[in-house]
DNA sequence: CGACATCTTGATCAGGGTCAAACCCAGTGG
DNA sequence: CCACTGGGTTTGACCCTGATCAAGATGTCG
């Protein structure tokens, strides 16, 4: 029974697209589903890597803690058909580099033993190729994240977030703490900045639902125009 | 002539260790050497990716610019036998994500056309495997970098740098601007912090050569002890 | 010796982290 | 129906790190 469902899921995972059914089957056979309540952990940073996870439903947040645990930084939030610990699975000294917890209450994931995954990937050139492309993309994302965190200030990051998630449709905001973790700060500051944006008439807030009013100005704040002009200048030098 | 030298170099590149001579030969044939003076660029961020580089001698700095170019952040410095743009080479929408420039005056690199590299890697399972492991390692490094930049403050980062580079042997410091780019700040602050460390008796500075006096205290400042204890606590929860 | 880069240092400022109090809601149970 | 409680939010006061600007000191090299 399980292999059926597992296979159905695997078939729809982006990086497994190129693979033959036959390559996926052994993987599906060795996987098992896991149900989690909101807040439950898939793994903690520092534990030795045993599985790679594919989200079946719900969503999973991957994050790192600052020493002392006072602050946390969300690295990514993965929805259905996305991988969790996809990179850690291929590290030699295999220890999870981050924590992962379920964000929504019925979250279901498929756990795949890492050796099985490694075997499947190493034996199937098309898979290896897909994995390489995936890693490359991930790394580019991470780089983007890095310099937005290092170079730009909170206002820009928040504006960018709002444009991403609430650009045209109203959007239910996560709690301030979740936002803070996402943007690399603390809840209080999120509250202040949102208030500021509201006072400037850029957004409307109604019971944790946000609607963007002034897209143009928000984009300016997010540094989009600047970045574009910048890229041009950079290239020209 | 060139293929000879290129092959000799490739044989010593860590990620090509597992490969057969025969797999490397076509690569070597399509590569060519490039000499660069200090400060010359191998490529700029935003240019389309044409080559992957292997450092033959000297060193290459890979860095990103903040919008406006006011500040820069050094991602890594690669010495002989190391790759530059190793990840970018496998991205589909292939544009360099960073700038790369020679750091020492006679720096020599071997440029390998990306399609040649891709072919070699995709046709040789052991190579693909090595590339995957390499990417995973790189990603872990980047994550470490990220949270040291986000979570810890300058004193800690500088202390960590000093421990890394000058722990027992005296070490010729790079210029303050280079240090600043490495640690994500500006030269003035580096100057102040170094002065502070000196006044505390942690280091001795003599014409840009630094020697660490109080390793223990420096390690404490770097948060090493904290981090360790932390990891333990983390794991225990 | 002059030109130029780098380093040092002071003065000042802004972003944002911290702490604490007040507030705004749900639920929940009396 | 109403206090009571507890999570999340808002706000004020305060402080600290690090950025910026500007002047001077130091060095290095032709």
XYZ file of C-alpha atoms (C1' of nucleotides) in Angstrom:
534
model
C 0.000 0.000 0.000
C 2.577 2.505 1.125
C 4.821 2.012 -1.915
C 1.895 2.970 -4.096
C 1.356 6.278 -2.391
C 5.064 6.897 -2.020
C 5.608 6.296 -5.687
C 2.765 8.609 -6.611
C 4.355 11.326 -4.523
C 7.880 10.756 -5.792
C 6.708 10.960 -9.363
C 5.702 14.539 -8.734
C 8.830 15.690 -6.963
C 10.564 18.154 -9.275
C 14.051 16.733 -9.053
C 12.865 13.203 -9.747
C 11.118 14.219 -12.943
C 13.790 12.804 -15.197
C 13.863 9.404 -13.539
C 12.388 6.158 -14.776
C 9.669 4.477 -12.762
C 12.100 1.637 -12.191
C 14.624 3.896 -10.473
C 12.048 5.311 -8.134
C 10.497 2.023 -7.092
C 13.232 0.831 -4.714
C 13.174 4.252 -3.147
C 9.437 4.173 -2.654
C 9.657 0.752 -1.083
C 12.069 1.886 1.561
C 10.225 5.059 2.479
C 7.532 5.505 5.076
C 5.008 8.215 5.813
C 5.008 10.275 8.965
C 2.269 12.493 10.334
C 3.147 15.514 12.467
C 1.284 18.091 14.490
C 2.177 21.763 14.272
C 5.392 22.452 16.115
C 6.659 18.852 16.120
C 10.210 18.411 14.921
C 11.346 16.245 12.045
C 14.877 16.597 13.315
C 17.156 18.877 15.283
C 20.397 20.417 14.169
C 23.301 18.210 15.186
C 21.522 14.877 14.942
C 23.060 12.439 12.500
C 21.295 12.353 9.184
C 19.139 9.311 8.663
C 16.469 10.418 6.300
C 15.648 12.871 3.631
C 12.046 14.058 3.661
C 9.517 14.828 0.977
C 6.592 16.932 2.117
C 3.289 15.269 1.205
C 0.938 17.819 2.741
C 1.175 20.748 5.100
C 4.452 22.599 5.383
C 7.789 22.363 7.101
C 9.968 25.144 8.380
C 13.744 24.734 8.345
C 15.600 27.088 10.658
C 18.763 27.722 12.618
C 19.102 28.943 16.173
C 21.434 31.615 17.430
C 23.623 30.526 20.310
C 21.532 30.739 23.401
C 18.422 30.192 21.353
C 17.394 33.795 21.810
C 16.840 34.245 18.104
C 16.145 32.032 15.163
C 16.454 32.376 11.432
C 14.129 30.552 9.090
C 16.048 29.254 6.107
C 13.112 28.038 4.069
C 9.561 26.863 4.322
C 8.808 23.835 2.198
C 5.396 22.924 0.913
C 4.064 19.760 -0.774
C 6.445 17.974 -3.153
C 9.430 19.851 -1.813
C 12.475 18.288 -0.176
C 13.660 18.813 3.353
C 17.309 18.064 4.138
C 17.925 17.381 0.467
C 21.435 18.711 0.708
C 22.373 17.364 4.115
C 21.630 13.888 2.781
C 24.698 14.056 0.585
C 27.152 15.357 3.118
C 29.875 12.977 4.155
C 30.005 13.876 7.835
C 26.301 13.671 7.958
C 24.750 15.849 10.636
C 21.687 18.002 10.090
C 22.786 21.604 9.801
C 19.422 22.995 10.916
C 16.198 22.265 12.730
C 12.995 21.302 10.950
C 9.496 21.457 12.332
C 5.963 21.136 11.008
C 4.211 24.452 10.513
C 0.659 23.305 9.878
C -1.206 20.910 11.943
C -1.752 17.925 9.792
C 1.607 17.809 8.067
C 2.584 14.595 6.392
C 6.020 13.760 5.095
C 7.637 10.813 3.391
C 10.899 9.778 5.029
C 13.485 8.197 2.737
C 16.590 6.551 4.200
C 19.638 8.424 2.978
C 21.581 5.415 1.755
C 18.655 4.441 -0.419
C 18.527 7.925 -1.854
C 22.253 8.047 -2.437
C 22.179 4.721 -4.205
C 19.293 5.707 -6.396
C 20.950 8.974 -7.325
C 24.417 7.593 -7.921
C 23.116 4.779 -10.069
C 20.993 6.977 -12.251
C 22.856 9.591 -14.246
C 19.761 11.620 -15.003
C 18.986 11.789 -11.313
C 22.505 12.840 -10.460
C 22.204 15.572 -13.017
C 18.918 16.768 -11.553
C 20.391 16.763 -8.071
C 23.311 18.850 -9.224
C 21.015 21.375 -10.843
C 18.892 21.471 -7.716
C 21.887 22.104 -5.486
C 23.091 24.865 -7.745
C 19.724 26.573 -7.619
C 19.537 26.241 -3.883
C 22.939 27.731 -3.477
C 21.977 30.730 -5.565
C 18.918 31.262 -3.389
C 21.017 31.047 -0.288
C 23.413 33.635 -1.658
C 20.543 35.970 -2.348
C 19.313 35.471 1.173
C 22.755 36.092 2.534
C 23.285 39.435 1.017
C 19.799 40.662 1.663
C 20.478 39.875 5.310
C 23.914 41.419 5.330
C 23.443 44.404 3.086
C 19.882 45.574 3.266
C 17.989 46.796 6.222
C 14.815 45.586 7.717
C 12.499 47.957 5.900
C 13.716 46.652 2.576
C 13.361 43.044 3.584
C 9.882 43.532 4.936
C 8.810 45.436 1.847
C 10.187 42.651 -0.314
C 8.317 40.082 1.729
C 5.055 41.981 1.383
C 5.484 42.324 -2.353
C 6.195 38.632 -2.643
C 3.247 37.446 -0.633
C 0.595 40.108 -0.757
C 1.285 41.906 -3.995
C -2.205 41.650 -5.419
C -4.229 39.301 -3.269
C -4.724 40.073 0.417
C -2.614 37.761 2.531
C -2.966 36.317 6.003
C 0.168 37.308 7.862
C 1.964 34.764 10.000
C 2.609 35.761 13.588
C 5.152 38.462 14.203
C 7.587 35.950 15.624
C 7.422 33.861 12.477
C 7.947 36.928 10.346
C 10.821 37.968 12.547
C 12.498 34.591 12.126
C 12.015 34.843 8.394
C 13.528 38.301 8.159
C 16.238 37.868 10.761
C 14.994 40.086 13.543
C 12.681 40.106 16.594
C 8.882 40.412 16.798
C 8.830 43.916 18.287
C 10.608 45.397 15.317
C 8.228 43.724 12.904
C 5.349 45.292 14.758
C 6.906 48.723 14.547
C 7.765 48.478 10.880
C 4.303 47.248 9.952
C 2.851 50.157 11.875
C 5.127 52.513 10.025
C 4.105 51.121 6.647
C 0.490 51.490 7.675
C 0.977 55.084 8.724
C 2.593 55.776 5.365
C -0.480 54.386 3.662
C 1.424 51.559 1.997
C -0.625 48.747 3.460
C -3.905 48.119 5.208
C -4.046 45.719 8.129
C -7.215 44.077 9.292
C -7.044 41.321 11.843
C -3.757 39.962 10.596
C -4.752 40.228 6.980
C -2.681 42.591 4.948
C -3.428 44.306 1.675
C -0.859 46.295 -0.251
C -2.071 49.748 -1.328
C 0.955 51.392 -2.822
C 2.868 48.778 -4.756
C 5.139 51.291 -6.432
C 6.340 52.904 -3.243
C 6.774 49.544 -1.585
C 8.870 48.367 -4.502
C 10.996 51.470 -4.169
C 11.502 50.737 -0.494
C 12.386 47.154 -1.280
C 15.227 48.534 -3.321
C 14.014 46.897 -6.497
C 14.595 49.872 -8.682
C 17.915 50.527 -7.053
C 19.000 46.949 -7.527
C 18.107 46.994 -11.204
C 19.918 50.225 -11.905
C 22.722 48.836 -9.849
C 23.059 45.648 -11.820
C 23.310 47.761 -14.945
C 25.991 49.982 -13.489
C 27.858 46.987 -12.113
C 27.901 45.267 -15.480
C 29.086 48.418 -17.195
C 32.202 48.979 -15.174
C 51.878 21.566 -24.473
C 49.004 23.145 -22.650
C 47.057 19.887 -22.277
C 50.032 18.443 -20.432
C 50.079 21.174 -17.845
C 46.316 21.318 -17.657
C 46.121 17.604 -17.050
C 48.769 17.786 -14.369
C 46.757 20.452 -12.621
C 43.414 18.699 -12.985
C 44.831 15.524 -11.528
C 45.396 17.382 -8.283
C 42.050 19.080 -8.018
C 40.251 17.511 -5.066
C 36.911 16.912 -6.730
C 38.526 15.239 -9.738
C 40.385 12.736 -7.607
C 38.074 9.870 -8.400
C 38.221 10.343 -12.138
C 40.117 8.299 -14.675
C 42.827 9.956 -16.721
C 40.676 9.339 -19.772
C 37.813 11.390 -18.389
C 40.016 14.356 -17.660
C 41.838 14.430 -20.960
C 39.057 15.990 -23.044
C 38.667 18.615 -20.359
C 42.344 19.400 -20.328
C 42.334 19.747 -24.092
C 39.627 22.341 -24.059
C 41.064 24.407 -21.243
C 43.474 27.291 -21.480
C 45.634 29.108 -18.984
C 45.175 32.739 -18.069
C 47.560 35.031 -16.224
C 46.206 37.889 -14.144
C 47.638 40.805 -12.245
C 46.386 41.677 -8.792
C 42.978 43.266 -8.965
C 42.087 42.024 -12.461
C 38.712 40.393 -12.735
C 38.030 36.873 -13.914
C 34.391 37.825 -14.255
C 31.746 40.155 -12.920
C 28.448 39.264 -11.353
C 25.732 39.203 -13.974
C 27.861 38.101 -16.905
C 26.766 34.874 -18.512
C 28.780 31.898 -17.378
C 31.269 30.658 -19.924
C 33.998 29.065 -17.893
C 34.769 27.426 -14.657
C 38.212 28.208 -13.295
C 40.839 26.193 -11.498
C 43.439 28.250 -9.678
C 46.947 27.203 -10.691
C 48.905 29.718 -8.629
C 48.190 32.843 -6.651
C 44.702 33.342 -5.274
C 41.302 34.540 -6.293
C 38.746 36.387 -4.248
C 35.049 35.835 -4.899
C 32.785 38.567 -3.562
C 29.456 40.296 -3.833
C 28.739 44.010 -3.855
C 26.053 45.819 -1.912
C 23.751 47.950 -4.034
C 25.611 51.131 -4.690
C 28.894 49.329 -4.326
C 29.512 51.041 -1.003
C 30.314 47.766 0.664
C 31.438 44.338 -0.402
C 31.347 40.914 1.111
C 34.012 38.346 0.315
C 32.453 34.925 -0.075
C 35.647 32.936 -0.336
C 39.264 33.172 -1.263
C 40.501 30.294 -3.375
C 44.079 29.141 -3.554
C 45.872 26.696 -5.881
C 43.867 23.631 -6.965
C 40.613 25.171 -5.850
C 37.638 25.888 -8.077
C 36.137 29.263 -8.836
C 32.532 29.382 -10.053
C 32.272 25.656 -9.531
C 28.640 25.940 -8.622
C 27.595 28.605 -11.076
C 28.798 26.311 -13.851
C 25.898 23.980 -13.193
C 23.140 26.510 -12.980
C 20.619 26.438 -15.766
C 20.110 30.177 -16.146
C 23.795 30.634 -16.108
C 24.877 34.003 -14.811
C 27.742 34.511 -12.390
C 26.284 35.274 -8.987
C 29.386 37.116 -7.787
C 32.537 38.916 -8.830
C 35.949 37.275 -8.926
C 39.298 38.997 -8.983
C 42.929 38.010 -8.604
C 44.318 38.749 -5.178
C 48.022 38.194 -5.770
C 49.989 39.585 -8.545
C 51.003 36.680 -10.641
C 47.813 34.660 -10.430
C 47.320 31.959 -12.980
C 44.094 30.106 -13.606
C 42.941 27.376 -15.942
C 39.694 28.255 -17.690
C 37.478 25.318 -18.607
C 34.445 25.822 -20.857
C 31.316 24.968 -18.909
C 29.801 22.632 -21.496
C 32.970 20.595 -21.490
C 32.856 20.375 -17.725
C 29.200 19.456 -17.691
C 29.757 16.734 -20.223
C 32.678 15.296 -18.358
C 30.770 15.292 -15.114
C 27.517 13.932 -16.460
C 29.273 11.136 -18.316
C 31.316 10.004 -15.365
C 29.344 8.780 -12.377
C 32.257 9.033 -9.985
C 32.722 12.641 -11.005
C 29.060 13.408 -10.547
C 29.259 11.915 -7.118
C 32.277 14.028 -6.232
C 30.566 17.152 -7.488
C 27.509 16.428 -5.363
C 29.642 15.960 -2.278
C 31.511 19.156 -3.062
C 28.297 21.138 -3.420
C 26.971 19.766 -0.161
C 30.121 20.782 1.644
C 30.053 24.227 0.124
C 26.496 24.716 1.136
C 27.281 23.801 4.708
C 30.107 26.339 4.728
C 27.820 28.992 3.364
C 25.261 28.263 6.071
C 27.912 28.661 8.721
C 28.945 31.926 7.174
C 25.376 33.080 7.063
C 24.621 32.656 10.667
C 27.896 34.000 11.880
C 27.047 37.120 9.893
C 23.474 37.285 11.096
C 23.819 36.186 14.683
C 27.226 37.087 15.988
C 28.783 40.450 16.283
C 31.977 41.755 14.891
C 34.185 41.003 17.892
C 33.286 37.343 17.651
C 33.890 37.171 13.954
C 37.236 38.891 14.198
C 38.307 36.680 17.081
C 37.322 33.629 15.066
C 39.299 34.904 12.105
C 42.381 35.455 14.222
C 42.138 31.993 15.740
C 41.797 30.469 12.308
C 44.722 32.255 10.742
C 47.116 33.212 13.467
C 46.440 30.655 16.178
C 50.024 29.577 16.642
C 52.121 30.998 13.873
C 52.336 34.772 13.413
C 50.331 35.829 10.412
C 50.600 38.691 7.926
C 47.289 40.487 8.058
C 45.615 41.542 4.835
C 44.667 45.199 4.562
C 41.854 46.421 6.741
C 39.574 46.762 3.740
C 40.146 43.158 2.809
C 39.448 42.080 6.357
C 36.367 44.235 6.430
C 35.030 42.626 3.264
C 35.719 39.220 4.739
C 33.912 39.967 7.980
C 31.096 42.038 6.544
C 31.952 45.490 7.805
C 34.050 48.575 6.992
C 37.793 49.189 7.475
C 37.438 51.717 10.303
C 35.739 49.238 12.547
C 38.404 46.635 11.916
C 41.032 49.126 12.959
C 39.191 49.881 16.175
C 38.581 46.269 17.077
C 42.163 45.278 16.438
C 43.241 48.155 18.648
C 40.886 46.990 21.334
C 42.199 43.419 21.193
C 45.713 44.792 21.438
C 44.864 46.905 24.466
C 43.380 43.824 26.104
C 46.654 42.009 25.557
C 45.102 39.389 23.308
C 47.304 40.052 20.310
C 50.531 41.767 19.369
C 50.713 43.773 16.177
C 53.951 44.569 14.450
C 53.885 46.094 10.998
C 50.788 44.235 9.918
C 51.966 40.989 11.414
C 49.825 39.649 14.164
C 50.597 37.165 16.876
C 47.978 35.789 19.232
C 48.927 35.963 22.900
C 45.861 34.815 24.742
C 44.317 32.000 22.772
C 41.919 31.026 25.536
C 40.403 34.453 25.938
C 40.167 34.921 22.200
C 38.359 31.610 21.899
C 35.963 32.721 24.580
C 35.300 35.924 22.663
C 34.794 33.978 19.474
C 31.995 32.200 21.257
C 33.583 28.817 20.739
C 32.840 27.598 24.196
C 29.347 28.969 24.002
C 28.741 27.322 20.664
C 29.856 23.945 21.916
C 27.780 24.065 25.064
C 24.992 25.295 22.888
C 25.126 22.427 20.477
C 24.952 20.086 23.427
C 21.927 21.848 24.903
C 20.288 22.003 21.513
C 20.689 18.293 20.978
C 19.428 17.495 24.433
C 16.089 19.240 24.156
C 61.130 64.766 -1.007
C 56.384 64.692 -2.689
C 52.352 61.798 -3.916
C 49.350 58.381 -2.552
C 47.441 54.789 -0.049
C 46.470 53.020 4.165
C 45.714 53.265 9.071
C 44.046 55.577 13.205
C 41.029 58.270 15.831
C 37.367 61.421 17.198
C 32.588 63.033 16.788
C 28.200 61.963 15.606
C 24.206 59.275 14.178
C 20.860 55.718 13.041
C 19.154 51.082 13.133
C 17.616 47.983 15.748
C 17.921 44.940 20.027
C 16.205 44.634 24.988
C 13.084 45.087 28.752
C 8.905 46.006 30.604
C 4.299 47.476 30.785
C -0.130 47.718 28.771
C -3.442 45.805 25.582
C -6.218 42.857 22.774
C -8.250 39.259 22.011
C -9.620 34.204 22.299
C -10.942 30.361 25.104
C -12.297 28.262 29.430
C -14.472 27.334 33.506
C -17.116 28.981 37.261
C -22.596 35.901 31.500
C -18.455 37.155 33.406
C -13.965 37.094 35.417
C -9.458 34.607 34.497
C -5.809 33.228 31.872
C -2.437 33.056 28.241
C -0.671 33.920 23.682
C 0.257 37.442 20.691
C 0.730 42.533 19.757
C 1.774 47.236 20.511
C 4.357 50.887 22.525
C 7.693 53.506 25.297
C 12.335 54.147 27.187
C 16.847 52.997 26.883
C 21.208 51.300 25.177
C 24.729 49.434 22.192
C 26.855 48.195 17.889
C 28.429 49.598 14.020
C 28.197 53.124 9.997
C 29.601 57.609 8.397
C 32.362 61.661 7.886
C 36.339 64.051 8.527
C 40.952 65.042 10.080
C 45.404 63.631 11.124
C 49.211 60.214 11.307
C 51.985 56.882 9.172
C 54.109 54.588 5.586
C 55.729 53.439 1.045
C 57.534 54.064 -3.320
C 59.073 56.415 -7.169
